[in-house]
Coordinates of C-alpha atoms in Angstrom, one line a residue:
Chain A
M1 CA 21.0 -21.5 35.4
N2 CA 18.5 -23.3 37.6
K3 CA 17.9 -21.5 40.9
G4 CA 20.6 -19.0 41.0
N5 CA 20.3 -15.2 40.1
Y6 CA 19.3 -14.2 36.8
T7 CA 20.2 -10.8 35.3
D8 CA 17.6 -9.2 33.0
A9 CA 19.6 -10.0 30.0
Q10 CA 19.7 -13.7 30.9
L11 CA 16.0 -13.8 31.6
I12 CA 15.3 -12.2 28.2
S13 CA 17.5 -14.5 26.2
S14 CA 16.1 -17.6 28.1
I15 CA 12.6 -16.5 27.4
K16 CA 13.4 -15.9 23.7
A17 CA 15.1 -19.2 23.5
G18 CA 11.7 -21.0 24.6
G19 CA 11.5 -24.6 25.8
N20 CA 13.0 -25.7 28.9
A21 CA 15.2 -22.6 29.4
C22 CA 12.2 -20.4 29.2
D23 CA 10.4 -22.6 31.7
Q24 CA 13.0 -22.2 34.3
A25 CA 13.1 -18.5 33.7
I26 CA 9.4 -18.1 34.0
A27 CA 9.4 -20.1 37.3
W28 CA 12.2 -17.9 38.7
I29 CA 10.2 -14.8 37.8
Y30 CA 7.0 -16.0 39.2
R31 CA 8.6 -17.0 42.6
K32 CA 10.6 -13.8 42.9
H33 CA 7.7 -11.4 42.3
L34 CA 4.6 -13.2 43.5
D35 CA 4.6 -11.9 47.1
A36 CA 5.1 -8.2 46.2
V37 CA 2.3 -8.3 43.7
L38 CA -0.1 -10.1 45.9
S39 CA 0.7 -7.8 48.8
F40 CA 0.0 -4.9 46.6
I41 CA -3.4 -6.1 45.4
M42 CA -4.7 -7.7 48.6
A43 CA -3.8 -4.4 50.4
R44 CA -6.4 -2.8 48.2
N45 CA -9.2 -5.1 48.7
G46 CA -8.4 -7.8 46.3
S47 CA -8.9 -11.4 47.2
R48 CA -5.9 -13.8 47.1
E49 CA -7.5 -15.5 44.0
E50 CA -8.1 -12.3 42.1
A51 CA -4.6 -11.2 42.9
K52 CA -3.1 -14.4 41.6
D53 CA -5.1 -14.3 38.5
I54 CA -3.9 -10.8 37.8
F55 CA -0.3 -11.8 38.5
Q56 CA -0.6 -14.8 36.2
D57 CA -1.9 -12.7 33.4
A58 CA 0.9 -10.1 34.1
V59 CA 3.5 -12.6 33.8
L60 CA 2.0 -14.1 30.6
S61 CA 1.9 -10.5 29.2
L62 CA 5.6 -9.9 30.2
L63 CA 6.5 -13.2 28.3
M64 CA 4.6 -12.2 25.2
S65 CA 6.1 -8.7 25.1
I66 CA 9.6 -10.2 25.4
Q67 CA 9.0 -13.1 22.7
E68 CA 7.6 -10.7 20.3
G69 CA 10.3 -8.1 20.7
K70 CA 8.1 -5.6 22.2
F71 CA 9.9 -5.2 25.6
E72 CA 12.3 -2.4 24.6
G73 CA 14.4 -2.4 27.7
K74 CA 13.4 1.1 28.8
S75 CA 13.1 -0.2 32.3
S76 CA 14.0 -3.2 34.3
L77 CA 12.0 -6.3 33.8
S78 CA 10.9 -6.0 37.5
T79 CA 9.5 -2.5 37.0
Y80 CA 7.7 -3.7 33.9
L81 CA 6.2 -6.5 35.5
H82 CA 4.9 -4.4 38.4
A83 CA 3.6 -1.7 36.0
I84 CA 1.6 -4.3 34.1
S85 CA 0.2 -5.7 37.3
K86 CA -1.0 -2.5 38.6
N87 CA -2.6 -1.6 35.2
L88 CA -4.4 -4.9 35.1
W89 CA -5.6 -4.4 38.6
Y90 CA -6.8 -0.9 37.7
R91 CA -8.6 -2.3 34.6
R92 CA -10.2 -5.1 36.3
F93 CA -11.4 -3.1 39.4
R94 CA -12.2 0.0 37.5
R95 CA -15.6 0.3 39.4
S96 CA -13.8 0.7 42.7
I97 CA -10.6 2.5 41.8
T98 CA -10.3 6.1 40.7
A99 CA -7.9 7.1 38.1
D100 CA -6.2 9.2 40.7
E101 CA -5.7 6.4 43.1
Y102 CA -4.2 4.3 40.2
K103 CA -1.8 7.0 39.3
A104 CA -0.9 7.6 42.9
S105 CA 0.0 3.8 43.2
L106 CA 2.7 4.1 40.5
N107 CA 6.1 4.9 41.3
K108 CA 8.4 7.1 39.0
D109 CA 9.7 4.4 37.0
E110 CA 6.5 2.9 36.4
I111 CA 4.8 6.2 35.3
E112 CA 7.6 6.7 32.7
L113 CA 6.6 3.4 31.0
G114 CA 3.1 4.5 30.1
D115 CA 0.3 2.3 29.5
P116 CA 1.5 -1.2 28.8
E117 CA 0.0 -3.0 25.8
Y118 CA -1.0 -6.6 25.8
L119 CA -3.4 -9.2 24.4
M120 CA -5.9 -10.9 26.7
V121 CA -7.7 -14.1 25.7
D122 CA -11.2 -14.1 27.0
Q123 CA -12.9 -17.2 28.4
D124 CA -15.0 -17.8 25.3
T125 CA -12.2 -17.6 23.0
E126 CA -10.1 -19.8 25.3
A127 CA -13.0 -22.4 25.3
Q128 CA -13.6 -22.4 21.5
L129 CA -9.7 -22.9 21.1
Q130 CA -9.4 -25.7 23.6
G131 CA -12.4 -27.4 22.0
L132 CA -10.6 -27.2 18.6
M133 CA -7.4 -28.4 20.0
D134 CA -9.2 -31.3 21.8
S135 CA -10.5 -32.7 18.8
L136 CA -7.0 -33.4 17.4
K137 CA -6.1 -37.2 17.5
D138 CA -3.2 -39.1 18.7
K139 CA -1.0 -36.7 20.8
C140 CA -1.2 -34.1 18.1
K141 CA -2.4 -31.5 20.6
E142 CA 0.6 -32.1 22.8
V143 CA 3.2 -32.0 20.0
L144 CA 1.7 -28.9 18.4
T145 CA 1.3 -27.1 21.8
M146 CA 4.9 -27.9 22.7
W147 CA 6.0 -26.9 19.1
A148 CA 4.2 -23.6 19.5
Q149 CA 5.9 -22.9 22.8
K150 CA 9.3 -23.2 21.1
Y151 CA 10.3 -26.4 22.7
S152 CA 13.1 -27.9 20.5
M153 CA 12.4 -31.1 18.6
K154 CA 14.8 -32.8 21.0
E155 CA 12.9 -31.6 24.1
I156 CA 9.7 -32.7 22.6
A157 CA 10.9 -36.2 21.7
A158 CA 12.3 -36.5 25.3
A159 CA 9.0 -35.4 26.8
L160 CA 6.5 -37.3 24.7
G161 CA 8.6 -40.4 24.1
Y162 CA 9.6 -40.1 20.5
S163 CA 12.7 -41.8 19.4
N164 CA 14.3 -38.9 17.6
E165 CA 14.0 -35.4 16.2
Q166 CA 13.0 -36.4 12.6
V167 CA 10.1 -38.4 14.0
V168 CA 8.9 -35.3 15.9
R169 CA 9.4 -33.2 13.0
N170 CA 7.3 -35.5 10.8
K171 CA 4.6 -35.8 13.5
K172 CA 4.5 -32.0 13.9
N173 CA 4.1 -31.4 10.2
H174 CA 1.4 -34.2 9.9
C175 CA -0.5 -32.6 12.9
L176 CA -0.3 -29.2 11.5
K177 CA -1.8 -30.2 8.4
E178 CA -4.6 -31.8 10.3
L179 CA -5.2 -28.6 12.3
K180 CA -5.1 -26.7 9.0
E181 CA -7.9 -28.9 7.7
L182 CA -9.9 -28.1 10.8
V183 CA -9.5 -24.5 10.5
R184 CA -10.5 -24.6 6.9
K185 CA -13.7 -26.4 7.8
N186 CA -14.5 -24.0 10.8
P187 CA -14.1 -20.5 9.3
E188 CA -15.7 -18.9 12.6
V189 CA -12.4 -20.0 14.2
R190 CA -10.6 -17.7 11.7
N191 CA -12.7 -14.8 13.0
L192 CA -11.4 -15.5 16.5
I193 CA -7.8 -15.0 15.4
G194 CA -8.5 -12.1 13.3
E195 CA -9.9 -10.2 16.2
L196 CA -7.1 -10.9 18.5
L197 CA -3.9 -10.7 16.5
T198 CA -2.9 -7.6 14.5
Chain B
M1 CA 1.6 -31.0 -5.2
A2 CA -0.4 -30.1 -2.1
E3 CA 2.5 -31.6 0.0
Q4 CA 5.1 -29.5 -1.7
M5 CA 3.0 -26.4 -1.2
F6 CA 2.6 -27.2 2.4
E7 CA 6.2 -27.5 3.0
R8 CA 7.2 -24.5 1.1
I9 CA 4.9 -22.5 3.0
E10 CA 5.9 -23.9 6.2
A11 CA 9.5 -23.1 5.4
Y12 CA 8.6 -19.5 4.5
L13 CA 6.6 -19.1 7.8
E14 CA 9.4 -20.4 9.9
G15 CA 11.8 -18.1 8.1
V16 CA 14.2 -20.9 6.7
L17 CA 13.8 -20.3 3.1
P18 CA 17.0 -19.0 1.4
E19 CA 16.8 -15.3 0.2
N20 CA 16.2 -15.9 -3.4
E21 CA 13.5 -18.5 -2.8
R22 CA 11.8 -16.2 -0.3
M23 CA 11.7 -13.6 -2.8
Q24 CA 10.2 -15.8 -5.5
F25 CA 7.6 -17.2 -3.0
E26 CA 6.5 -13.6 -2.2
K27 CA 6.1 -12.8 -5.9
E28 CA 4.1 -15.9 -6.4
L29 CA 1.7 -15.0 -3.7
Q30 CA 0.7 -11.9 -5.8
T31 CA 0.0 -14.0 -8.9
N32 CA -1.2 -17.4 -7.6
P33 CA -4.5 -17.2 -5.9
E34 CA -4.5 -20.8 -4.9
L35 CA -1.1 -20.4 -3.1
K36 CA -2.2 -17.3 -1.5
E37 CA -5.2 -18.9 0.0
E38 CA -3.3 -21.8 1.3
Y39 CA -0.6 -19.5 2.8
I40 CA -3.3 -17.4 4.7
L41 CA -4.9 -20.5 6.0
Q42 CA -1.6 -22.0 7.1
K43 CA -0.6 -18.7 8.6
D44 CA -3.8 -18.5 10.5
T45 CA -3.2 -22.0 11.8
H46 CA 0.2 -20.8 13.1
S47 CA -1.6 -18.0 14.8
L48 CA -4.2 -20.2 16.3
L49 CA -1.3 -22.3 17.9
K50 CA 0.4 -19.2 19.3
L51 CA -2.8 -18.4 21.2
S52 CA -2.9 -22.1 22.3
A53 CA 0.7 -21.7 23.5
Q54 CA -0.4 -18.8 25.6
L55 CA -3.1 -20.9 27.2
A56 CA -0.5 -23.6 27.9
V57 CA 1.8 -21.0 29.6
K58 CA -1.1 -19.9 31.8
E59 CA -1.6 -23.4 32.9
K60 CA 2.1 -23.7 33.8
L61 CA 2.0 -20.7 35.9
K62 CA -1.0 -22.2 37.8
R63 CA 1.1 -25.3 38.3
I64 CA 4.0 -23.3 39.6
D65 CA 1.5 -21.7 41.9
Q66 CA 0.2 -24.9 43.2
E67 CA 3.7 -26.0 44.0
I68 CA 4.6 -22.8 45.9
E69 CA 1.3 -23.4 47.9
S70 CA 2.3 -26.9 48.8
E71 CA 5.9 -25.9 49.8
A72 CA 4.6 -23.3 52.1
K73 CA 2.5 -25.1 54.7
V74 CA 3.6 -22.8 57.5
V75 CA 2.0 -21.6 60.6
S76 CA 2.3 -18.1 62.2
I77 CA 4.8 -18.4 65.0
K78 CA 5.4 -16.5 68.2
K79 CA 8.5 -14.7 68.5
P80 CA 11.5 -17.2 68.7
L81 CA 13.4 -17.2 71.9
W82 CA 16.4 -15.1 70.7
R83 CA 14.1 -12.3 69.7
E84 CA 12.8 -12.0 73.1
T85 CA 14.1 -8.6 74.5
W86 CA 15.3 -10.2 77.8
F87 CA 17.2 -12.8 76.0
Q88 CA 19.0 -10.3 73.8
I89 CA 19.8 -8.1 76.8
A90 CA 21.1 -11.2 78.7
A91 CA 23.2 -12.0 75.6
V92 CA 24.7 -8.5 75.5
V93 CA 25.4 -8.3 79.3
L94 CA 27.2 -11.8 78.9
L95 CA 29.0 -10.5 76.1
L96 CA 30.3 -7.4 77.8
L97 CA 31.3 -9.5 80.9
G98 CA 32.7 -12.1 78.7
T99 CA 34.6 -9.5 76.6
G100 CA 36.2 -8.0 79.8
Y101 CA 37.3 -11.4 81.2
L102 CA 38.2 -13.2 78.0
W103 CA 40.1 -10.4 76.2
M104 CA 43.1 -12.7 75.6
S105 CA 41.1 -15.5 74.2
N106 CA 40.6 -14.8 70.5
S107 CA 38.2 -17.5 69.4
Y108 CA 35.8 -17.2 72.4
N109 CA 35.3 -13.5 71.7
K110 CA 34.6 -14.3 68.1
D111 CA 32.1 -16.9 69.0
Q112 CA 30.3 -14.4 71.3
L113 CA 30.1 -11.9 68.7
I114 CA 28.8 -14.3 66.2
Q115 CA 26.2 -15.7 68.6
Q116 CA 25.2 -12.2 69.1
A117 CA 24.8 -11.6 65.3
F118 CA 22.9 -14.8 65.3
A119 CA 20.6 -13.5 68.1
E120 CA 19.8 -10.5 66.0
Y121 CA 18.8 -12.6 62.9
Q122 CA 15.4 -11.5 61.9
A123 CA 13.5 -14.7 60.9
D124 CA 11.5 -14.6 57.6
P125 CA 7.8 -13.2 58.2
F126 CA 5.2 -16.0 58.1
T127 CA 1.7 -16.1 57.3
S128 CA -0.7 -18.8 58.5
R129 CA -1.6 -21.0 55.6
G130 CA -1.7 -24.6 56.6
T131 CA -3.1 -27.0 59.1
E132 CA -1.8 -26.8 62.5
D133 CA -1.1 -30.6 62.8
S134 CA 1.0 -30.9 59.7
P135 CA 4.5 -32.3 60.2
F136 CA 6.0 -28.9 59.1
S137 CA 4.0 -26.9 61.6
Q138 CA 5.0 -29.2 64.3
A139 CA 8.7 -28.9 63.3
M140 CA 8.3 -25.1 63.2
Q141 CA 6.8 -25.1 66.7
A142 CA 9.8 -27.0 68.0
Y143 CA 12.1 -24.5 66.1
N144 CA 10.1 -21.5 67.5
S145 CA 10.5 -22.7 71.1
G146 CA 14.3 -23.1 70.5
N147 CA 14.3 -26.8 70.6
F148 CA 16.6 -27.1 67.6
E149 CA 17.4 -30.7 68.0
R150 CA 13.8 -31.8 67.9
A151 CA 13.2 -29.3 64.9
S152 CA 16.1 -30.8 63.0
K153 CA 14.8 -34.3 63.4
S154 CA 11.5 -33.4 62.3
L155 CA 12.5 -31.4 59.3
Q156 CA 14.8 -34.3 58.2
E157 CA 11.9 -36.7 58.2
I158 CA 10.0 -34.1 56.0
L159 CA 12.8 -33.9 53.6
K160 CA 12.8 -37.6 53.1
E161 CA 9.3 -37.2 51.8
S162 CA 9.8 -33.9 49.9
P163 CA 13.5 -33.5 49.4
D164 CA 13.1 -30.2 47.4
N165 CA 11.0 -28.4 50.0
I166 CA 13.0 -25.4 50.4
D167 CA 11.4 -24.2 53.5
A168 CA 12.3 -27.3 55.2
I169 CA 15.8 -27.0 53.8
H170 CA 16.3 -23.6 55.0
Y171 CA 14.9 -24.2 58.6
L172 CA 16.8 -27.3 58.8
G173 CA 20.1 -25.6 58.1
I174 CA 19.4 -23.0 60.7
S175 CA 18.4 -25.6 63.3
L176 CA 21.5 -27.7 62.7
Y177 CA 23.6 -24.5 63.0
A178 CA 21.8 -23.3 66.1
S179 CA 22.4 -26.7 67.9
G180 CA 26.0 -26.5 67.1
N181 CA 26.3 -28.6 64.1
S182 CA 27.6 -26.3 61.5
K183 CA 29.3 -29.0 59.5
E184 CA 26.0 -30.9 59.0
A185 CA 24.2 -27.6 58.5
L186 CA 26.4 -26.4 55.5
P187 CA 24.9 -28.2 52.7
Y188 CA 21.5 -27.2 53.6
L189 CA 22.6 -23.6 54.1
E190 CA 24.1 -23.7 50.7
R191 CA 20.9 -24.8 49.0
S192 CA 19.0 -22.1 50.9
A193 CA 21.6 -19.5 50.0
D194 CA 21.0 -20.6 46.3
S195 CA 17.2 -20.5 46.5
V196 CA 15.1 -17.6 45.4
K197 CA 12.7 -17.7 48.5
H198 CA 15.4 -17.9 51.3
G199 CA 18.5 -16.8 49.4
E200 CA 19.2 -13.7 51.4
A201 CA 18.8 -15.2 54.9
G202 CA 20.4 -18.4 53.7
R203 CA 23.7 -16.6 52.8
W204 CA 23.7 -14.7 55.9
I205 CA 23.5 -17.8 58.2
K206 CA 26.0 -19.5 55.9
I207 CA 28.6 -16.9 56.6
L208 CA 28.1 -17.2 60.2
A209 CA 28.5 -21.0 60.0
C210 CA 31.7 -20.3 58.0
F211 CA 33.4 -19.1 61.1
D212 CA 33.1 -22.6 62.7
L213 CA 34.3 -24.4 59.8
E214 CA 36.9 -22.4 57.9
E215 CA 40.0 -20.2 58.0
K216 CA 39.0 -16.8 59.5
D217 CA 40.3 -14.9 56.5
R218 CA 38.1 -16.6 54.1
C219 CA 35.1 -16.1 56.3
M220 CA 36.0 -12.4 56.8
H221 CA 36.2 -12.0 52.9
E222 CA 32.6 -13.4 52.4
L223 CA 31.4 -11.1 55.3
S224 CA 33.1 -8.2 53.7
L225 CA 31.4 -8.9 50.4
L226 CA 28.0 -9.1 52.1
A227 CA 28.7 -5.9 54.1
T228 CA 29.3 -3.9 50.8
E229 CA 26.3 -5.3 48.9
E230 CA 24.0 -2.4 48.6
G231 CA 20.4 -3.3 49.2
H232 CA 20.8 -6.6 50.7
P233 CA 18.7 -7.0 53.7
Y234 CA 21.6 -8.3 55.8
Q235 CA 24.0 -5.6 54.6
D236 CA 23.9 -4.0 57.9
N237 CA 24.2 -6.9 60.1
A238 CA 27.1 -8.0 58.1
E239 CA 28.7 -4.6 58.3
K240 CA 28.4 -4.5 62.0
L241 CA 29.8 -8.0 62.6
Y242 CA 32.6 -7.3 60.2
D243 CA 33.6 -4.2 62.1
R244 CA 33.3 -5.8 65.5
L245 CA 35.2 -8.8 64.5
N246 CA 37.8 -6.6 63.0
S247 CA 38.3 -4.6 66.2
V248 CA 38.5 -7.7 68.2
W249 CA 41.2 -9.3 66.0
G250 CA 42.8 -5.9 65.3
K251 CA 43.5 -5.2 69.0
M252 CA 44.6 -8.9 69.4
F253 CA 47.4 -8.5 66.8
G254 CA 48.2 -5.0 67.7
K255 CA 46.9 -3.5 64.5

């Protein structure tokens, strides 16, 4: 399923599977829809960088919706992605876009979807999170980040040079304990989590 | 003790505890404050990692974007030769003259029609994004002015350095085809047809090349599939060519 055509069902199952399969699906979606979304935003006075930023956040939201089972299949993935992109564009440029302009930019399918929901991590939170992860020793950050993205133990072993899956499993548990202790000692981090996740 | 608690909580969070143990665990959460506290802490740690995973995905998207940027060093081109109106008119005139004179010659008719279809091929739109002197832009300048042999050579050099550059692969396929090397062109056209970026155009040119390489029936079959594919950008071109070839061959065999 490398560079061929994906159906929506195939994309969804690859994304839910996580790991390398998910990576390939993400890359495919990105390449397929980049130009359309960039054109939309740049035609409405967005810069290329702003447009890319919005598009990347939209793809991320799409991914999360699928992985958390929130994407209900009421529309095609394409429509959903475009709806999120337009909604993000509207929210970020609220000062210069009227609500009417926004509504006029949606096609029939996008209107039917209603306002998409998603969770955005702001830069402060991102910085604090990175700080915490960076303080882990000895490849723990890499192991845990890959595990959290649902790479299989086998994929993690291959990527990071561990000899087998059991080694990875032990490493993951060891690192998770370490992180758990860090969180215990840094209660303010738990506030971050509390705010963002319901 | 702490070790066992960790592993038990982990198993619960990952959803791998058997049913009875799961229920047991949930009951204990109500009655054992120490267990509950450890559970919440571990759950929060998992949540933290989920957020961290999101940031990692965002980094991945930025990397994909950089790949795309480095693949697409193209320049804006002036209209290629076969899009010039005079050339197309000349091609059509030749075709009409050719059709009258060469009615009895099956394959020459077919070639004229296919050449005409190729002449109508709309090149992908470009935007100027790279330096004028890059090897790729030089190759595209040759391509643009119809110098397909030079373009082919340049693109082949580029592919030695970046064998997965899909733009180079696509235009090499076309350049080889346009300079009469359909056989050499085919592997590149196949990769182009499989790509996301050039899949649609790649497939179209691949079908045109088929007529130089394979049994007419097989190529007509591929052409008819494309001609009936709603929404494909080359559907109309395919339909037109299919009808014209059919009428040429039909007449030839008295159908």
